[in-house]
CSV table of C-alpha atoms and ligand atoms in Angstrom, one decimal:
chain,number,residue,atom,x,y,z
A,1,MET,CA,53.7,24.0,74.1
A,2,THR,CA,52.4,20.6,72.9
A,3,ASN,CA,55.1,18.0,72.9
A,4,ASN,CA,55.5,14.5,74.2
A,5,GLU,CA,57.1,15.6,77.5
A,6,THR,CA,54.4,18.1,78.4
A,7,LEU,CA,51.6,15.8,77.3
A,8,LYS,CA,53.2,13.0,79.4
A,9,ARG,CA,53.2,15.2,82.5
A,10,ARG,CA,49.5,16.2,81.9
A,11,ARG,CA,48.6,12.6,81.2
A,12,ASP,CA,50.2,11.5,84.5
A,13,ALA,CA,48.3,14.1,86.4
A,14,ALA,CA,45.0,13.6,84.7
A,15,VAL,CA,44.8,9.8,84.0
A,16,PRO,CA,45.2,7.0,86.5
A,17,ARG,CA,48.3,4.9,86.5
A,18,GLY,CA,46.2,1.7,86.3
A,19,LEU,CA,45.9,2.3,82.6
A,20,GLY,CA,49.2,0.9,81.3
A,21,THR,CA,50.8,2.3,78.2
A,22,SER,CA,53.4,0.5,76.1
A,23,HIS,CA,54.9,3.6,74.6
A,24,PRO,CA,54.0,6.4,77.1
A,25,GLY,CA,56.4,8.9,75.5
A,26,VAL,CA,54.9,8.7,72.0
A,27,PHE,CA,51.8,10.9,71.7
A,28,ALA,CA,50.3,10.2,68.3
A,29,GLU,CA,49.5,13.2,66.1
A,30,ARG,CA,48.6,11.5,62.8
A,31,ALA,CA,48.9,8.2,61.1
A,32,LYS,CA,48.7,6.7,57.6
A,33,ASN,CA,48.6,3.1,56.8
A,34,ALA,CA,51.6,1.6,58.7
A,35,GLU,CA,53.2,4.8,60.0
A,36,ILE,CA,52.5,7.0,63.0
A,37,TRP,CA,53.9,10.5,63.5
A,38,ASP,CA,54.1,11.8,67.1
A,39,VAL,CA,53.6,15.3,68.3
A,40,ASP,CA,57.4,15.9,68.2
A,41,GLY,CA,57.4,15.1,64.5
A,42,ARG,CA,59.1,11.7,64.9
A,43,ARG,CA,57.9,9.0,62.6
A,44,PHE,CA,57.3,5.4,63.6
A,45,ILE,CA,56.5,2.2,61.8
A,46,ASP,CA,53.5,0.6,63.5
A,47,PHE,CA,54.0,-3.0,64.4
A,48,ALA,CA,51.2,-2.8,67.0
A,49,SER,CA,48.2,-1.7,65.0
A,50,GLY,CA,46.5,-0.5,68.2
A,51,ILE,CA,46.7,-4.1,69.5
A,52,ALA,CA,45.6,-6.0,66.4
A,53,VAL,CA,42.9,-3.6,65.3
A,54,THR,CA,44.0,-1.6,62.3
A,55,ASN,CA,44.5,-4.6,60.0
A,56,LEU,CA,43.8,-2.3,57.0
A,57,GLY,CA,46.2,0.4,58.2
A,58,HIS,CA,45.5,3.8,59.6
A,59,ALA,CA,43.0,6.1,57.9
A,60,HIS,CA,42.1,3.7,55.1
A,61,PRO,CA,40.4,6.1,52.7
A,62,GLU,CA,37.5,3.8,51.9
A,63,VAL,CA,36.8,2.9,55.5
A,64,VAL,CA,37.0,6.6,56.5
A,65,ALA,CA,34.6,7.5,53.6
A,66,ALA,CA,32.1,4.8,54.7
A,67,ALA,CA,32.1,6.1,58.3
A,68,ILE,CA,31.8,9.7,57.3
A,69,GLN,CA,28.9,9.0,55.0
A,70,GLN,CA,27.1,7.1,57.8
A,71,ALA,CA,27.8,9.8,60.3
A,72,GLN,CA,26.3,12.4,58.0
A,73,GLN,CA,23.1,10.3,57.7
A,74,PHE,CA,22.9,9.5,61.4
A,75,SER,CA,25.5,8.4,64.0
A,76,HIS,CA,23.2,7.0,66.6
A,77,VAL,CA,19.6,6.0,67.0
A,78,CYS,CA,20.1,2.8,69.0
A,79,PHE,CA,19.1,-0.5,67.4
A,80,GLN,CA,16.9,-1.1,70.4
A,81,VAL,CA,14.9,2.0,69.6
A,82,THR,CA,14.8,2.2,65.8
A,83,PRO,CA,16.7,-0.5,63.8
A,84,TYR,CA,18.8,0.3,60.7
A,85,GLU,CA,20.0,-1.6,57.7
A,86,ALA,CA,23.8,-1.4,58.2
A,87,TYR,CA,23.4,-3.6,61.4
A,88,VAL,CA,21.3,-6.2,59.6
A,89,ALA,CA,23.5,-6.2,56.5
A,90,LEU,CA,26.6,-6.7,58.6
A,91,ALA,CA,25.0,-9.5,60.6
A,92,GLU,CA,24.1,-11.2,57.3
A,93,ARG,CA,27.7,-10.9,56.0
A,94,LEU,CA,29.1,-12.4,59.3
A,95,ASN,CA,26.6,-15.2,59.3
A,96,ASP,CA,27.7,-16.2,55.8
A,97,LEU,CA,31.4,-15.8,56.7
A,98,ALA,CA,31.4,-17.6,60.1
A,99,PRO,CA,33.0,-21.1,60.0
A,100,GLY,CA,30.7,-24.1,59.6
A,101,MET,CA,27.5,-24.9,57.8
A,102,SER,CA,24.9,-24.3,60.5
A,103,GLN,CA,22.5,-21.3,60.1
A,104,LYS,CA,23.9,-18.4,62.1
A,105,LYS,CA,22.7,-15.2,63.9
A,106,THR,CA,24.8,-12.3,65.0
A,107,ILE,CA,24.4,-9.6,67.7
A,108,PHE,CA,26.7,-6.6,68.0
A,109,PHE,CA,28.3,-4.9,71.0
A,110,SER,CA,31.1,-2.4,71.4
A,111,THR,CA,34.1,-4.1,73.0
A,112,GLY,CA,35.7,-7.6,73.0
A,113,ALA,CA,35.0,-8.0,76.7
A,114,GLU,CA,31.3,-7.2,76.1
A,115,ALA,CA,31.2,-9.9,73.4
A,116,VAL,CA,32.7,-12.4,75.8
A,117,GLU,CA,30.3,-11.5,78.6
A,118,ASN,CA,27.4,-11.9,76.2
A,119,ALA,CA,28.6,-15.2,74.8
A,120,VAL,CA,28.6,-16.6,78.3
A,121,LYS,CA,25.1,-15.2,78.9
A,122,ILE,CA,23.9,-16.8,75.7
A,123,ALA,CA,25.6,-20.1,76.5
A,124,ARG,CA,24.0,-20.2,80.0
A,125,ALA,CA,20.6,-19.3,78.6
A,126,ALA,CA,20.9,-22.0,76.0
A,127,THR,CA,22.2,-24.8,78.2
A,128,GLY,CA,20.8,-23.9,81.6
A,129,ARG,CA,24.3,-24.7,83.0
A,130,PRO,CA,26.5,-22.2,84.8
A,131,GLY,CA,30.0,-23.6,84.4
A,132,VAL,CA,32.6,-22.3,82.0
A,133,ILE,CA,36.0,-23.8,81.4
A,134,ALA,CA,38.8,-21.5,80.1
A,135,PHE,CA,42.5,-21.9,79.8
A,136,SER,CA,45.5,-20.7,81.7
A,137,GLY,CA,47.3,-17.9,79.8
A,138,GLY,CA,44.0,-16.9,78.0
A,139,PHE,CA,42.8,-13.4,77.9
A,140,HIS,CA,39.2,-12.5,77.6
A,141,GLY,CA,38.8,-8.9,78.8
A,142,ARG,CA,38.7,-6.6,81.8
A,143,THR,CA,35.1,-6.8,82.9
A,144,MET,CA,34.3,-9.0,85.9
A,145,MET,CA,33.5,-12.1,83.8
A,146,GLY,CA,36.3,-11.2,81.4
A,147,MET,CA,38.7,-11.2,84.3
A,148,ALA,CA,37.3,-14.3,85.8
A,149,LEU,CA,37.9,-16.1,82.4
A,150,THR,CA,41.3,-14.6,81.9
A,151,GLY,CA,44.1,-17.0,82.9
A,152,LYS,CA,46.8,-14.5,84.0
A,153,VAL,CA,46.8,-12.9,87.4
A,154,VAL,CA,49.3,-10.1,87.0
A,155,PRO,CA,48.3,-7.4,85.9
A,156,TYR,CA,44.8,-8.3,85.0
A,157,LYS,CA,43.2,-9.8,88.1
A,158,ILE,CA,45.3,-8.9,91.1
A,159,GLY,CA,43.3,-6.9,93.6
A,160,PHE,CA,40.0,-6.9,91.7
A,161,GLY,CA,38.2,-10.0,93.0
A,162,PRO,CA,36.0,-11.7,94.0
A,163,PHE,CA,35.1,-12.8,90.5
A,164,PRO,CA,31.9,-14.6,89.2
A,165,ALA,CA,31.8,-18.2,90.3
A,166,ASP,CA,31.7,-21.4,88.3
A,167,ILE,CA,34.8,-20.6,86.2
A,168,TYR,CA,37.5,-23.2,85.8
A,169,HIS,CA,40.9,-23.1,84.3
A,170,VAL,CA,42.9,-25.8,82.7
A,171,PRO,CA,46.4,-25.7,81.1
A,172,PHE,CA,46.6,-24.5,77.5
A,173,PRO,CA,48.5,-26.8,75.2
A,174,THR,CA,51.9,-25.1,74.7
A,175,PRO,CA,54.4,-27.8,73.5
A,176,TYR,CA,57.2,-25.3,73.6
A,177,LEU,CA,56.7,-25.0,77.4
A,178,GLY,CA,56.2,-28.7,77.9
A,179,VAL,CA,52.4,-28.9,78.0
A,180,SER,CA,51.1,-31.3,75.4
A,181,GLU,CA,47.6,-31.5,74.0
A,182,ASP,CA,47.1,-34.7,75.9
A,183,ASP,CA,48.1,-32.9,79.1
A,184,SER,CA,45.4,-30.3,78.5
A,185,LEU,CA,42.7,-32.9,77.6
A,186,ALA,CA,43.7,-35.0,80.7
A,187,ALA,CA,43.4,-31.8,82.8
A,188,ILE,CA,39.8,-31.4,81.6
A,189,GLU,CA,38.9,-35.0,82.4
A,190,MET,CA,40.5,-34.6,85.8
A,191,LEU,CA,38.4,-31.4,86.3
A,192,PHE,CA,35.3,-33.3,85.6
A,193,ARG,CA,36.3,-35.9,88.2
A,194,ALA,CA,37.6,-33.5,90.9
A,195,ASP,CA,35.8,-30.2,90.6
A,196,VAL,CA,32.7,-30.1,88.5
A,197,ASP,CA,30.3,-32.5,86.9
A,198,PRO,CA,30.3,-32.0,83.1
A,199,SER,CA,26.5,-31.7,83.2
A,200,ARG,CA,27.0,-28.4,85.1
A,201,VAL,CA,29.4,-27.0,82.4
A,202,GLY,CA,27.7,-24.9,79.8
A,203,ALA,CA,30.8,-23.9,77.7
A,204,ILE,CA,34.4,-24.3,77.0
A,205,LEU,CA,36.0,-21.1,75.9
A,206,LEU,CA,39.3,-20.6,74.2
A,207,GLU,CA,41.4,-18.5,71.8
A,208,PRO,CA,42.5,-20.3,68.7
A,209,VAL,CA,45.8,-18.5,69.1
A,210,GLN,CA,46.4,-17.2,72.6
A,211,GLY,CA,47.0,-13.5,72.1
A,212,GLU,CA,48.0,-11.6,75.2
A,213,GLY,CA,49.2,-15.0,76.5
A,214,GLY,CA,52.0,-15.2,74.0
A,215,PHE,CA,50.8,-16.1,70.4
A,216,TYR,CA,50.5,-19.8,71.0
A,217,PRO,CA,48.3,-21.5,68.3
A,218,VAL,CA,46.3,-24.6,69.1
A,219,SER,CA,46.5,-27.5,66.7
A,220,ALA,CA,43.7,-28.9,64.5
A,221,SER,CA,43.8,-32.2,66.5
A,222,PHE,CA,43.3,-30.3,69.8
A,223,MET,CA,40.4,-28.3,68.4
A,224,ARG,CA,38.8,-31.4,67.1
A,225,ALA,CA,39.3,-33.2,70.4
A,226,LEU,CA,37.6,-30.3,72.3
A,227,ARG,CA,34.8,-30.3,69.7
A,228,SER,CA,34.1,-34.0,70.3
A,229,MET,CA,34.4,-33.6,74.1
A,230,CYS,CA,31.9,-30.8,74.0
A,231,ASP,CA,29.5,-32.8,71.8
A,232,SER,CA,29.7,-35.9,74.1
A,233,HIS,CA,28.8,-33.8,77.2
A,234,GLY,CA,26.3,-31.3,75.7
A,235,ILE,CA,28.8,-28.4,76.3
A,236,LEU,CA,29.0,-25.4,73.9
A,237,LEU,CA,32.4,-24.5,72.3
A,238,ILE,CA,33.0,-20.8,72.3
A,239,ILE,CA,35.9,-19.6,70.2
A,240,ASP,CA,37.3,-16.1,71.1
A,241,GLU,CA,38.4,-14.6,67.8
A,242,VAL,CA,38.7,-11.1,69.1
A,243,GLN,CA,42.4,-10.9,68.4
A,244,THR,CA,42.7,-13.5,65.6
A,245,GLY,CA,39.8,-12.6,63.3
A,246,PHE,CA,39.5,-10.7,60.0
A,247,ALA,CA,42.3,-12.1,57.9
A,248,ARG,CA,45.3,-11.8,60.3
A,249,SER,CA,45.7,-15.5,60.6
A,250,GLY,CA,45.7,-16.0,56.8
A,251,ARG,CA,42.0,-16.9,56.9
A,252,MET,CA,39.1,-14.7,57.7
A,253,PHE,CA,38.9,-16.5,61.1
A,254,ALA,CA,41.7,-18.5,62.6
A,255,THR,CA,39.2,-21.3,63.4
A,256,GLU,CA,39.1,-22.1,59.7
A,257,HIS,CA,42.6,-23.5,60.1
A,258,PHE,CA,41.3,-26.2,62.4
A,259,GLY,CA,38.2,-27.6,60.7
A,260,VAL,CA,35.7,-27.3,63.5
A,261,GLU,CA,32.5,-25.3,63.8
A,262,PRO,CA,32.2,-23.3,67.1
A,263,ASP,CA,28.8,-23.0,68.7
A,264,LEU,CA,29.5,-19.3,69.5
A,265,MET,CA,32.3,-17.1,68.3
A,266,THR,CA,33.3,-13.7,69.7
A,267,VAL,CA,34.9,-11.0,67.4
A,268,ALA,CA,35.9,-7.4,67.9
A,269,LYS,CA,39.2,-5.4,67.4
A,270,SER,CA,39.8,-5.3,63.6
A,271,ILE,CA,36.2,-5.9,62.5
A,272,ALA,CA,35.7,-2.1,61.9
A,273,ASN,CA,39.4,-1.2,61.6
A,274,GLY,CA,39.4,1.0,64.7
A,275,PHE,CA,35.7,2.0,65.2
A,276,PRO,CA,34.5,0.3,68.4
A,277,LEU,CA,32.5,-2.8,67.4
A,278,SER,CA,32.2,-6.4,68.6
A,279,ALA,CA,29.9,-9.3,68.0
A,280,VAL,CA,28.8,-12.7,69.0
A,281,VAL,CA,28.1,-14.9,66.0
A,282,GLY,CA,26.6,-18.3,66.7
A,283,LYS,CA,24.3,-21.1,65.7
A,284,ALA,CA,20.9,-19.6,65.2
A,285,GLU,CA,19.0,-21.8,67.7
A,286,ILE,CA,21.6,-21.1,70.4
A,287,MET,CA,21.6,-17.3,69.7
A,288,ASP,CA,17.9,-17.3,70.1
A,289,ALA,CA,17.9,-18.9,73.5
A,290,PRO,CA,17.9,-15.6,75.6
A,291,HIS,CA,14.5,-14.1,76.1
A,292,PRO,CA,13.5,-10.9,74.2
A,293,GLY,CA,15.0,-7.9,75.9
A,294,GLY,CA,17.7,-10.0,77.6
A,295,LEU,CA,20.5,-8.9,75.4
A,296,GLY,CA,21.6,-5.4,74.2
A,297,GLY,CA,23.3,-2.2,75.1
A,298,THR,CA,23.0,1.5,74.1
A,299,PHE,CA,25.9,1.6,71.7
A,300,GLY,CA,26.1,-2.0,70.5
A,301,GLY,CA,26.3,-2.1,66.7
A,302,SER,CA,26.9,1.6,66.2
A,303,PRO,CA,25.8,2.6,62.7
A,304,VAL,CA,29.1,4.3,62.0
A,305,ALA,CA,31.1,1.2,63.1
A,306,CYS,CA,28.8,-1.1,61.1
A,307,ALA,CA,29.2,1.0,58.0
A,308,ALA,CA,33.0,0.9,58.5
A,309,ALA,CA,32.9,-2.9,59.0
A,310,LEU,CA,31.0,-3.5,55.8
A,311,SER,CA,33.7,-1.7,53.9
A,312,VAL,CA,36.4,-3.6,55.8
A,313,LEU,CA,34.9,-6.9,54.6
A,314,ASP,CA,34.8,-5.6,51.0
A,315,ILE,CA,38.5,-4.6,51.2
A,316,ILE,CA,39.7,-7.8,52.8
A,317,GLU,CA,38.2,-9.7,49.9
A,318,ARG,CA,39.1,-7.3,47.1
A,319,GLU,CA,42.7,-6.9,48.2
A,320,SER,CA,43.2,-10.6,49.1
A,321,LEU,CA,44.4,-9.7,52.6
A,322,CYS,CA,44.2,-13.3,53.8
A,323,ALA,CA,46.9,-14.3,51.3
A,324,ARG,CA,48.8,-11.1,52.2
A,325,ALA,CA,48.7,-12.0,55.9
A,326,SER,CA,50.3,-15.4,55.1
A,327,TRP,CA,53.0,-13.7,53.0
A,328,ILE,CA,53.8,-11.2,55.8
A,329,GLY,CA,54.0,-13.9,58.4
A,330,GLU,CA,56.4,-15.9,56.3
A,331,ARG,CA,58.5,-12.9,55.5
A,332,ILE,CA,58.8,-12.2,59.3
A,333,ALA,CA,59.4,-15.8,60.3
A,334,ASP,CA,62.0,-16.3,57.6
A,335,ARG,CA,64.0,-13.3,58.7
A,336,MET,CA,63.7,-14.3,62.4
A,337,ALA,CA,64.9,-17.8,61.5
A,338,VAL,CA,68.1,-16.3,59.9
A,339,LEU,CA,68.7,-14.2,63.0
A,340,ALA,CA,68.1,-17.1,65.3
A,341,LEU,CA,71.0,-18.9,63.7
A,342,HIS,CA,73.4,-16.5,65.5
A,343,ASP,CA,71.2,-15.6,68.5
A,344,ASN,CA,70.2,-18.4,70.9
A,345,GLY,CA,68.1,-15.9,72.8
A,346,ILE,CA,65.4,-16.4,70.1
A,347,GLY,CA,64.0,-19.5,71.6
A,348,ASP,CA,61.0,-19.9,69.4
A,349,ILE,CA,59.5,-18.4,66.3
A,350,ARG,CA,55.7,-18.8,65.8
A,351,ALA,CA,53.5,-17.8,62.9
A,352,LEU,CA,49.9,-18.6,61.9
A,353,GLY,CA,49.5,-16.3,58.9
A,354,ALA,CA,50.6,-12.9,60.2
A,355,ILE,CA,50.0,-13.8,63.8
A,356,SER,CA,53.7,-14.0,64.4
A,357,ALA,CA,56.0,-13.8,67.4
A,358,ILE,CA,59.4,-14.5,68.8
A,359,GLU,CA,59.9,-15.8,72.3
A,360,LEU,CA,63.1,-14.6,74.0
A,361,VAL,CA,64.9,-16.9,76.5
A,362,MET,CA,68.3,-17.3,78.0
A,363,ASP,CA,70.8,-19.6,76.1
A,364,GLY,CA,68.0,-21.3,74.1
A,365,ASP,CA,66.4,-22.7,77.2
A,366,PRO,CA,62.6,-22.6,77.1
A,367,GLY,CA,62.5,-22.8,80.9
A,368,ARG,CA,64.5,-19.5,81.3
A,369,PRO,CA,62.4,-16.6,79.9
A,370,ASP,CA,64.1,-13.3,79.3
A,371,PRO,CA,61.6,-10.6,79.9
A,372,ALA,CA,64.3,-8.0,80.6
A,373,ARG,CA,65.8,-8.4,77.2
A,374,THR,CA,62.2,-8.3,75.7
A,375,SER,CA,61.6,-4.9,77.3
A,376,ALA,CA,65.0,-3.7,76.2
A,377,LEU,CA,64.2,-4.8,72.7
A,378,VAL,CA,61.0,-2.9,72.6
A,379,ALA,CA,62.9,0.2,73.8
A,380,ALA,CA,65.7,-0.2,71.4
A,381,ALA,CA,63.3,-0.6,68.4
A,382,ARG,CA,61.3,2.4,69.5
A,383,GLU,CA,64.6,4.5,69.5
A,384,ARG,CA,65.1,3.4,65.9
A,385,GLY,CA,61.5,4.3,64.9
A,386,LEU,CA,59.5,1.0,65.3
A,387,LEU,CA,56.7,0.4,67.7
A,388,LEU,CA,56.6,-3.2,69.0
A,389,LEU,CA,54.4,-4.9,71.6
A,390,GLN,CA,55.4,-7.3,74.3
A,391,CYS,CA,53.2,-10.1,75.5
A,392,GLY,CA,53.3,-13.6,77.0
A,393,VAL,CA,52.4,-15.0,80.4
A,394,ARG,CA,56.1,-14.7,81.2
A,395,GLY,CA,56.5,-11.3,79.5
A,396,ASN,CA,59.1,-12.6,77.1
A,397,VAL,CA,57.3,-12.6,73.7
A,398,ILE,CA,57.3,-10.0,71.0
A,399,ARG,CA,54.2,-10.1,68.9
A,400,PHE,CA,54.5,-8.6,65.4
A,401,LEU,CA,51.3,-6.9,64.4
A,402,PRO,CA,51.8,-4.7,61.3
A,403,PRO,CA,48.8,-3.7,59.3
A,404,LEU,CA,48.1,-6.3,56.6
A,405,THR,CA,48.4,-3.5,54.1
A,406,ILE,CA,51.9,-2.5,55.1
A,407,GLU,CA,54.1,-1.5,52.1
A,408,GLU,CA,56.8,-4.1,51.4
A,409,ALA,CA,59.6,-1.5,51.8
A,410,LEU,CA,58.3,-0.5,55.3
A,411,LEU,CA,58.1,-4.2,56.3
A,412,ASP,CA,61.7,-4.7,55.3
A,413,GLU,CA,62.8,-1.5,57.1
A,414,ALA,CA,61.0,-2.8,60.3
A,415,LEU,CA,62.7,-6.2,60.0
A,416,GLU,CA,66.1,-4.4,59.7
A,417,ILE,CA,65.3,-2.4,62.9
A,418,ILE,CA,64.4,-5.6,64.7
A,419,ALA,CA,67.7,-7.2,63.6
A,420,GLU,CA,69.7,-4.2,64.9
A,421,SER,CA,67.7,-4.0,68.1
A,422,LEU,CA,68.2,-7.7,68.8
A,423,ALA,CA,72.0,-7.3,68.2
A,424,GLU,CA,72.0,-4.2,70.5
A,425,THR,CA,70.2,-6.1,73.3
A,426,VAL,CA,72.6,-9.1,73.1
A,427,ALA,CA,75.4,-6.6,73.6
A,428,VAL,CA,73.7,-5.0,76.5
A,429,LYS,CA,73.3,-8.4,78.1
A,430,THR,CA,76.9,-9.3,77.7
A,431,LEU,CA,78.0,-6.0,79.3
A,432,ALA,CA,75.6,-6.6,82.2
B,501,LIG,N1,39.4,-11.5,74.0
B,501,LIG,C1,40.7,-11.5,73.4
B,501,LIG,C2,41.2,-12.8,72.8
B,501,LIG,C3,41.4,-10.3,73.4
B,501,LIG,O1,42.6,-10.4,72.8
B,501,LIG,C4,40.9,-9.2,74.0
B,501,LIG,C5,41.7,-7.9,74.0
B,501,LIG,N2,43.0,-7.9,74.0
B,501,LIG,C6,39.6,-9.2,74.5
B,501,LIG,C7,38.9,-10.4,74.5
B,501,LIG,C8,39.0,-8.0,75.2
B,501,LIG,O2,38.7,-7.0,74.2
B,501,LIG,P1,38.5,-5.5,74.6
B,501,LIG,O3,39.8,-5.0,75.0
B,501,LIG,O4,38.0,-4.9,73.3
B,501,LIG,O5,37.4,-5.5,75.6
């Protein structure tokens, strides 16, 4: 019989434990927009979107139709063997959409980590410098370079080293945790004095809003300070928009909130609403630095994924999903603010567009994270039919990732479930 319990047993026997799963007892059977039904017939509201991927909801009819049409024409020929128009057309669209006025070029891959790997390759080829500075709490993927750049040891790096050399970490500005922008900038200056000459640094890499790290946004002044620091030392600024791109921040790319132009930008996740696709978009002369044949991959820029992505871009524009993201983020943050009036465990509420989160602490103290309550909240919400995701360097952040197309009634139903689950977990804590 196919049910969650038997599938879970088969999964545990057939798939290694190293692959973590947020909701291991919920085997998806079908999904539509913001709802997922499991194999036991239970229905869940999806506040995970496959980790910020299905911004347009599950099985969006237009995206599905675009993918089917392309699959019927051809699903793979490899751009390195015989090129095709969907790849070029999507590159043109991203070149136009990318922040800043410089002429751009785009190359496609399949995963976010692969985009990050290649952004570093391109930066090294363009500058001839090996060093890359990244930030504590940042997440950039699970490949060797992705892990090296990631600023969180457990569970991402532990036991998997050694990692590529010439990677340096500095503190990410998180005012809520007592790290100011000036602290971060001073740490880079100190790094230049203590560890690496800036002339050996090819790139500074960061997320405009740390994703896995806890949904901490940078400020415009910090981005501008980094931009001018990069310019004065001939260092490239790489912005990792893998989790923040494609309307979720209230703009097409979160970088647009900060008024700077990156030299290179990585995108993935929601670009094709669930079809595996990633890209590096960057200033044309930098993108052209690697020699012919130096970049590529068999599946990079799959025609099916490119066709899906072209329809994603049309839908974002036509349905004004940037504005909808801002509306969703405000609706969530407003409700959380009301709940926080009577719940001092909600230590912080953050939202940049729909990139919204709450941080759970003990007695309102930012220095005392409450990961146990955060896990209990995820479990309580799941019991009530809502799928949430935990994140944060300290494991005490709930990030809210509904599709941007979620129906208003479902959004409100989900917020009600969060309110009930927060109340339940306060009660549990008092009993304990
Ligand atoms: N960069 C960021 C900012 C991410 O959030 C992620 C995935 N969570 C990655 C890179 C890696 O993407 P992927 O899992 O597709 O390799």
